[in-house]
């Protein structure tokens, strides 16, 4: 994402950041779960996530990519702030996950595939 060539409204920035937070949380949980329980086992996912989500799950550095995008979006806000790794972790902890899930029509983190990410994918 290059802020110089992307024109987003404050609302679009906020919504995109929230969606990326949810996606990052999902990917982190999925990768952690698979690494802990199925290390070394080739596992077929029966749920077959949507294309963009599957691509992110396959990337080795997807969590870092999403974190960088989230931080860049934070810099694009009217009151930008920079994050240290510790501050970013606190930022994640401070999220009202139930509110975010409800806001985007999700019941659980597993509904992440319901998120409309076409605009984000265009930006990549």
C-alpha positions as CSV (number, residue, x, y, z in Angstrom):
1,X,0.0,0.0,0.0
2,X,1.4,3.3,-1.0
3,X,-0.3,6.3,0.7
4,X,0.9,8.6,-2.0
5,X,-1.2,6.9,-4.7
6,X,-4.2,5.9,-2.6
7,X,-7.0,8.3,-1.8
8,X,-9.1,7.0,1.0
9,X,-11.6,8.8,3.2
10,X,-11.3,8.7,7.0
11,X,-14.2,6.2,7.1
12,X,-12.6,3.9,4.5
13,X,-9.3,4.0,6.4
14,X,-11.0,3.0,9.6
15,X,-13.0,0.2,8.0
16,X,-10.1,-1.2,6.1
17,X,-7.9,-1.1,9.3
18,X,-10.7,-2.9,11.3
19,X,-11.0,-5.6,8.6
20,X,-7.3,-6.1,8.5
21,X,-7.2,-6.5,12.2
22,X,-9.8,-9.2,12.0
23,X,-8.0,-11.0,9.2
24,X,-4.7,-10.7,11.0
25,X,-6.2,-12.2,14.1
26,X,-7.7,-15.1,12.1
27,X,-4.5,-15.8,10.3
28,X,-2.5,-15.7,13.5
29,X,-4.9,-18.2,15.1
30,X,-5.0,-20.5,12.1
31,X,-1.2,-20.6,11.7
32,X,-0.7,-21.0,15.5
33,X,-3.2,-23.8,15.6
34,X,-1.7,-25.6,12.6
35,X,1.8,-25.2,13.8
36,X,1.0,-26.4,17.3
37,X,-1.2,-29.4,16.5
38,X,-0.2,-30.4,13.0
39,X,3.4,-29.6,12.7
40,X,4.9,-31.6,9.8
41,X,1.5,-32.9,8.6
42,X,0.2,-31.8,5.2
43,X,-3.4,-30.9,6.0
44,X,-6.2,-30.3,3.6
45,X,-8.6,-27.6,4.8
46,X,-12.1,-28.9,4.2
47,X,-13.6,-25.4,4.6
48,X,-11.6,-24.0,1.6
49,X,-11.4,-20.3,2.4
50,X,-12.1,-17.7,-0.3
51,X,-9.2,-17.0,-2.7
52,X,-7.8,-13.9,-1.1
53,X,-7.9,-15.5,2.4
54,X,-6.3,-18.7,1.1
55,X,-3.5,-16.7,-0.5
56,X,-2.8,-14.9,2.8
57,X,-2.8,-18.1,4.7
58,X,-0.2,-19.6,2.3
59,X,2.2,-16.6,2.7
60,X,4.9,-17.2,5.2
61,X,5.0,-13.5,6.2
62,X,1.2,-12.7,6.0
63,X,1.0,-11.6,9.6
64,X,3.9,-9.1,9.1
65,X,2.4,-7.9,5.9
66,X,-1.0,-7.3,7.6
67,X,0.7,-5.6,10.5
68,X,2.5,-3.2,8.2
69,X,-0.7,-2.4,6.4
70,X,-2.5,-1.8,9.7
71,X,0.3,0.5,10.9
72,X,0.4,2.4,7.5
73,X,-3.3,2.9,7.8
74,X,-2.8,4.3,11.3
75,X,-0.3,6.7,9.9
76,X,-2.9,7.9,7.3
77,X,-5.4,8.9,10.0
78,X,-5.8,12.5,11.1
79,X,-4.0,11.8,14.4
80,X,-1.3,9.4,13.3
81,X,0.8,7.5,15.7
82,X,3.7,5.1,15.3
83,X,3.8,1.8,17.0
84,X,6.6,0.0,18.6
85,X,6.1,-3.8,18.6
86,X,4.9,-3.7,22.2
87,X,2.4,-0.9,21.4
88,X,1.1,-2.8,18.4
89,X,0.5,-5.8,20.6
90,X,-1.3,-3.6,23.1
91,X,-3.3,-2.1,20.2
92,X,-4.4,-5.6,19.3
93,X,-5.4,-6.5,22.8
94,X,-7.4,-3.3,23.2
95,X,-9.7,-4.1,20.3
96,X,-13.4,-4.8,21.0
97,X,-13.5,-7.9,19.0
98,X,-17.2,-8.7,19.7
99,X,-18.1,-5.2,18.4
100,X,-16.0,-5.6,15.3
101,X,-17.4,-9.0,14.5
102,X,-21.0,-7.7,14.9
103,X,-20.2,-4.5,12.8
104,X,-19.1,-6.7,9.9
105,X,-21.9,-9.3,10.2
106,X,-19.7,-12.0,11.7
107,X,-20.7,-14.4,14.5
108,X,-17.2,-15.7,15.1
109,X,-13.7,-15.2,13.7
110,X,-14.4,-18.2,11.4
111,X,-16.8,-15.8,9.4
112,X,-13.7,-13.8,8.2
113,X,-14.4,-15.0,4.7
114,X,-17.6,-12.8,4.7
115,X,-15.5,-9.6,4.7
116,X,-15.6,-7.7,1.5
117,X,-11.9,-7.2,0.7
118,X,-12.1,-6.3,-3.0
119,X,-11.0,-2.7,-2.4
120,X,-8.0,-3.9,-0.4
121,X,-7.0,-6.4,-3.0
122,X,-7.1,-3.6,-5.6
123,X,-4.7,-1.6,-3.4
124,X,-2.1,-4.5,-3.3
